[in-house]
Coordinates of C-alpha atoms and ligand atoms in Angstrom, one line a residue:
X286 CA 0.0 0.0 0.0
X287 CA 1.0 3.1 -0.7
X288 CA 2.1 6.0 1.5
X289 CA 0.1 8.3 1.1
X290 CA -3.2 5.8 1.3
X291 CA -1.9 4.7 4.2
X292 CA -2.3 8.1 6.0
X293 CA -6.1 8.8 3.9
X294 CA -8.6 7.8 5.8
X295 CA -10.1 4.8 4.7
X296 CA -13.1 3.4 6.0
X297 CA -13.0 0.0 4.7
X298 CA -9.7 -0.9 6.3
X299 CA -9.9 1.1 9.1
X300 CA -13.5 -1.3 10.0
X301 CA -11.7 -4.0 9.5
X302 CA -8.9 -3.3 12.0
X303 CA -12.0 -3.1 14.5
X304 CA -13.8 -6.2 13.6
X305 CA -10.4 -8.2 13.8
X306 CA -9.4 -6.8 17.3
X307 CA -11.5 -5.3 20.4
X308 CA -11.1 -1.7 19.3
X309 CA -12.8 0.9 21.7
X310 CA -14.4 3.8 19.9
X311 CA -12.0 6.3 21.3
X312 CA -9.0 4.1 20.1
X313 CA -10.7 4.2 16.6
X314 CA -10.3 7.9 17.0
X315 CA -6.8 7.9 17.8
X316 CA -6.3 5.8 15.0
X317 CA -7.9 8.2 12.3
X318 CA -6.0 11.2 14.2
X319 CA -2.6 9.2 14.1
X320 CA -2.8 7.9 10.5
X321 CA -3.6 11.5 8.8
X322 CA -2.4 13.2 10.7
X323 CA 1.3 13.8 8.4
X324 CA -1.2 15.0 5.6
X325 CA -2.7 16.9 7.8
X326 CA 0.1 19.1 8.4
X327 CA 0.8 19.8 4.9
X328 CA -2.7 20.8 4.7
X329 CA -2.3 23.2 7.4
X330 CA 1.0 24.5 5.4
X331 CA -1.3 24.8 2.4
X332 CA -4.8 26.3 4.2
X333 CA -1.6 29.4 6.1
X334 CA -0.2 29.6 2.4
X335 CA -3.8 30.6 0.9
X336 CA -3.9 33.0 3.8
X337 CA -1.3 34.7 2.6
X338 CA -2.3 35.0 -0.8
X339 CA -5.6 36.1 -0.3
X340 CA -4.4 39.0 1.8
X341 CA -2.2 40.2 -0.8
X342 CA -5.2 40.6 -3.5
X343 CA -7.4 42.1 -0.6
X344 CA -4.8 44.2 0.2
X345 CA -4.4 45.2 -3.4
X346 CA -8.3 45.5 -4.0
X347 CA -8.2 48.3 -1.2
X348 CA -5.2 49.9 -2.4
X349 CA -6.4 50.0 -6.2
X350 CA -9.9 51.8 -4.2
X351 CA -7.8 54.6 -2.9
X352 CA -7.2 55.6 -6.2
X353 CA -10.3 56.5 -7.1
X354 CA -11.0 53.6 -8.9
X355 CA -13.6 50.9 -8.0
X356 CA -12.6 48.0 -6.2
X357 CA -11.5 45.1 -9.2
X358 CA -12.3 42.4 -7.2
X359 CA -15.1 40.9 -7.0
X360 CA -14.8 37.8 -5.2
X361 CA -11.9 35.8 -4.1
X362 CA -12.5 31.6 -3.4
X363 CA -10.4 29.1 -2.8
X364 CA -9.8 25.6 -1.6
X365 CA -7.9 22.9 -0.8
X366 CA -7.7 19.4 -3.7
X367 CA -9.6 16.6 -2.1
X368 CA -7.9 13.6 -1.2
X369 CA -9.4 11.9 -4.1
X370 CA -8.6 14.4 -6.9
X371 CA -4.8 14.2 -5.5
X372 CA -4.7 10.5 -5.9
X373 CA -6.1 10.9 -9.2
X374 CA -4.3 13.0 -10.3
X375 CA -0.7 11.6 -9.5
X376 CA -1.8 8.5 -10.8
X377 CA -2.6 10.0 -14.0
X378 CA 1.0 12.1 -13.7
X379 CA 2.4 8.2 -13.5
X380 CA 4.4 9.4 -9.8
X381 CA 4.4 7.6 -6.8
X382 CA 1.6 8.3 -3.9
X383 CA 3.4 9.9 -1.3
X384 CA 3.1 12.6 0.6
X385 CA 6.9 13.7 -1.0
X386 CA 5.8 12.9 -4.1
X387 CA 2.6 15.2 -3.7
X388 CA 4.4 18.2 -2.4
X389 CA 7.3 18.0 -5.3
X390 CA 4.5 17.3 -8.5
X391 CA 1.0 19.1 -7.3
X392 CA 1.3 22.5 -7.9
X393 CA -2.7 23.0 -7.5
X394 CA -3.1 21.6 -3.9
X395 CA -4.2 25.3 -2.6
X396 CA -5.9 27.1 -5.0
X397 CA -7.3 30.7 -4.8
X398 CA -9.8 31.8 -7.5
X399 CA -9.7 35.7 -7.8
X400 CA -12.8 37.1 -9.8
X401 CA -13.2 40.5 -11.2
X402 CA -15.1 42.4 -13.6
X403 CA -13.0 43.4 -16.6
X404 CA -10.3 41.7 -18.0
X405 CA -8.2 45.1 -17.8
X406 CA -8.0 44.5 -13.9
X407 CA -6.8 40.8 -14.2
X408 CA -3.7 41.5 -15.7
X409 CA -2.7 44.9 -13.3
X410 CA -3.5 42.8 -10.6
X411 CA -1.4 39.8 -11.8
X412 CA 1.2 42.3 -12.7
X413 CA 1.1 44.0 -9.0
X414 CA 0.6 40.9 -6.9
X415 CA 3.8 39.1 -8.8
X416 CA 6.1 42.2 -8.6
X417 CA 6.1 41.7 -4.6
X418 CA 9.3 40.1 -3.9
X419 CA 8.1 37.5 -1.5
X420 CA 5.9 36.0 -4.1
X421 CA 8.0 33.5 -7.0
X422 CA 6.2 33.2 -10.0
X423 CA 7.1 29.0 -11.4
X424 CA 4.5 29.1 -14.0
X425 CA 2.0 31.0 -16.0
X426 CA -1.0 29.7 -18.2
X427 CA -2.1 32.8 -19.8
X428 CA -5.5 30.9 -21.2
X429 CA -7.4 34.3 -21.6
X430 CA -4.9 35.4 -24.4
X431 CA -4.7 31.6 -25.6
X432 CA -8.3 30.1 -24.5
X433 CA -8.6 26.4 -24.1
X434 CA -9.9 24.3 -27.1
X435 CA -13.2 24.1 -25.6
X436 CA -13.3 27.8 -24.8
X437 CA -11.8 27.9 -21.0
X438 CA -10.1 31.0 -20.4
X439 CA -8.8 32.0 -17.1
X440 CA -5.4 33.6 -16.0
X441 CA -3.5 30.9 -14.1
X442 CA -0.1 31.8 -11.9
X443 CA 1.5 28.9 -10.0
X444 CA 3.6 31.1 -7.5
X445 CA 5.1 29.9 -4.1
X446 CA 4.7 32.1 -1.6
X447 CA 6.8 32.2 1.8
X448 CA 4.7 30.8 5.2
X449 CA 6.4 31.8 8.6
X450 CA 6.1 28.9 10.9
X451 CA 7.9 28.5 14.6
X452 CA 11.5 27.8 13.6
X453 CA 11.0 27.7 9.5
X454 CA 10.0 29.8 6.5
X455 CA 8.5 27.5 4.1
X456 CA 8.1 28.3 0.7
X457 CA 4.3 27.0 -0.1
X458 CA 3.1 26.5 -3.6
X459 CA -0.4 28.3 -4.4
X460 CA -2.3 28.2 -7.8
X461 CA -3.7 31.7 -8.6
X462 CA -6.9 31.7 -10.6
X463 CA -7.9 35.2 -12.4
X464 CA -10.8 35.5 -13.9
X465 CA -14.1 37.8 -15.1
X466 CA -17.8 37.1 -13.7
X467 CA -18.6 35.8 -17.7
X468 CA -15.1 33.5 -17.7
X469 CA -16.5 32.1 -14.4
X470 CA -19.9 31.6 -14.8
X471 CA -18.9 29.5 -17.9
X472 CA -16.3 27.7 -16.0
X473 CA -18.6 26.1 -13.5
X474 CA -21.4 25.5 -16.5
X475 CA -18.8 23.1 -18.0
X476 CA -17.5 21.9 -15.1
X477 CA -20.7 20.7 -14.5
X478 CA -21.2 19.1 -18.2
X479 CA -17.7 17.3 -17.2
X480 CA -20.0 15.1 -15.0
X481 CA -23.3 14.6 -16.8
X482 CA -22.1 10.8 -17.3
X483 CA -25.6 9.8 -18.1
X484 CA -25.6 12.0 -21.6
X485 CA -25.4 10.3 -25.1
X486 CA -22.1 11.1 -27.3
X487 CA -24.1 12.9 -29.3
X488 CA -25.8 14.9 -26.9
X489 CA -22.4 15.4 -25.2
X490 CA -21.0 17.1 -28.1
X491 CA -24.0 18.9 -29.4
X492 CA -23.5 20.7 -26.0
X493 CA -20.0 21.1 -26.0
X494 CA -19.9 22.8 -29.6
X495 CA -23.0 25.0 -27.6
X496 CA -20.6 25.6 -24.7
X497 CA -17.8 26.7 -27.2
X498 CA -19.9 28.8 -28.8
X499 CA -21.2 30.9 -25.3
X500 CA -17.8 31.5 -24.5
X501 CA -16.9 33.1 -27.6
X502 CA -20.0 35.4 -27.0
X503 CA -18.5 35.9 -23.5
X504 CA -15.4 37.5 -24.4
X505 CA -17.2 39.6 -26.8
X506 CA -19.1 40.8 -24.0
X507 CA -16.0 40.6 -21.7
X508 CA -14.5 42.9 -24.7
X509 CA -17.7 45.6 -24.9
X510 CA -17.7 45.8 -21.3
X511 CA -14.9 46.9 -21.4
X512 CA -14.6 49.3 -23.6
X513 CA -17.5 51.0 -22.4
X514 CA -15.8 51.4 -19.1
X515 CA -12.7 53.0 -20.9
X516 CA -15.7 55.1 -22.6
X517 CA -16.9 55.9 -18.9
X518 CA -13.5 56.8 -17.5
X519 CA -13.1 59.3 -19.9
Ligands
0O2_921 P1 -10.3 21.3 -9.7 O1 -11.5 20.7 -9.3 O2 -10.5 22.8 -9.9 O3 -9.1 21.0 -8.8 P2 -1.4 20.7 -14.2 O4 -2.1 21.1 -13.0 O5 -0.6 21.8 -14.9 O6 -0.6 19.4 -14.0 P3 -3.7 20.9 -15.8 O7 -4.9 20.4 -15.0 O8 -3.8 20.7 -17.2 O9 -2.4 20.2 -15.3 O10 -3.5 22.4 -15.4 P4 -4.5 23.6 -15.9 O11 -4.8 23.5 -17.3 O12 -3.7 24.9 -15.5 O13 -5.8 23.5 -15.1 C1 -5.8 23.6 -13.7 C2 -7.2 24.0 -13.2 O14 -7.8 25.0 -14.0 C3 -8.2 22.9 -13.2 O15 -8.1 22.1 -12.0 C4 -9.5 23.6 -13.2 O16 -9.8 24.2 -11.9 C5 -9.2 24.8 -14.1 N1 -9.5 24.3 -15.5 C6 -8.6 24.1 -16.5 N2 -9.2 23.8 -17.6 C7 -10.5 23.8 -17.4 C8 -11.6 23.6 -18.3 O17 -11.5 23.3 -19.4 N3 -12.9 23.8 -17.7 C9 -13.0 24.1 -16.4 N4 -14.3 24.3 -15.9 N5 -12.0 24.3 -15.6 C10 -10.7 24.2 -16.1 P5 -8.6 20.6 -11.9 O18 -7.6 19.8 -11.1 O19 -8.9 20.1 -13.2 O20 -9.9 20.7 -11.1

């Protein structure tokens, strides 16, 4: 067994550990507590790490206010990968299932989704929040400029970014998700389709080619929005 499914909780082992030995329920609980708990800690590194970062952009969505301007965020999310989407995923990276190994190759374990209006913003905040010299930039997926085949577009920065613990700094790697209302709204549409299992090929692509379409008309809109703000400013 792997290490890193041997410190996931895992129901079906873990009953029967109980029903092959008298197991009180408060063992059981120590059990749980003891077997996550190194995943827990990265996940406390990860949960301090998002912290950080989603001071920064509310710091910089007050700062960009005192200018006059409007505030360019909207809304910030974030979250931490599931267990399960880890495993997946660095079974389909072909790596082995360790905690090591999940540190070193998952760059998306903490994400943070930043959402604003116009496209504009995106970039001046990507270009503030990366100029601060605690923050180092690994990779950039500029899928606004170069959308996805089947229309995602988004602003992705994998940065780390420095997390102060008792006797360490730890550099902590955070994905950074920018994005307009429009680019979201049609990123969690198609997420959705991603799990209609139920839905004929043809179906699926009828609404896939419809999905391609709606983001097309989004950046248009993105595009006239705008533009009519630039009008406005003016
Ligand atoms: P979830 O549920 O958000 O965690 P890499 O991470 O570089 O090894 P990947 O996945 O190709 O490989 O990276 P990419 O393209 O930067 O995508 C990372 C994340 O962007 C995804 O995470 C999604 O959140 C989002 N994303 C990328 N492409 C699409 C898309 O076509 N549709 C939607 N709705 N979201 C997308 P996860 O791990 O896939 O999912």
């Amino acid at each position: 067994m792997s290490e890193l499914n041997r410190h996931v909780p895992d129901p079906v082992r873990d009953l029967q550990q109980i029903t092959s030995s008298d197991i009180t329920e408060t063992d059981f609980l120590d059990l749980i507590e003891d077997k996550t708990q190194p995943i827990r800690e990265y996940f406390t590194y990860y949960k301090c790490a998002i912290m950080e970062i989603e001071t920064k952009f509310r710091v910089l969505n007050q700062q960009f206010s005192l200018s006059g301007e409007t505030n360019p965020i909207e809304f910030i999310q974030s979250r931490i990968k599931s267990y399960s989407s880890i495993l997946h995923k660095l079974e389909a990276k072909g790596v082995p299932l360790t905690i090591e190994s999940m540190d070193e190759h998952l760059y998306d374990i903490a994400g943070v989704r930043v959402v604003c209006s116009f496209v504009d913003d995106i970039y001046r905040l990507a270009d503030t929040f990366l100029k601060q010299d605690d923050i180092t930039l690994i990779q950039m997926k500029d899928y606004i400029k170069e959308p996805k085949e089947n229309g995602y577009r988004s602003l992705h920065l994998i940065v780390t970014v420095p997390i102060f613990l008792e006797n360490e700094k730890r550099p902590t790697k955070v994905e950074v998700q920018l994005r307009t209302i429009a680019m979201d709204f049609w990123a969690s549409l198609e997420h959705k389709l991603r799990y209609k299992k139920e839905l004929t090929p043809e179906k699926l692509e009828m609404l896939r080619e419809d999905m391609k379409a709606c983001a097309e008309d989004s950046a248009r809109w993105d595009k006239r929005m705008q533009e009519i703000r630039k009008k406005l400013e003016k």
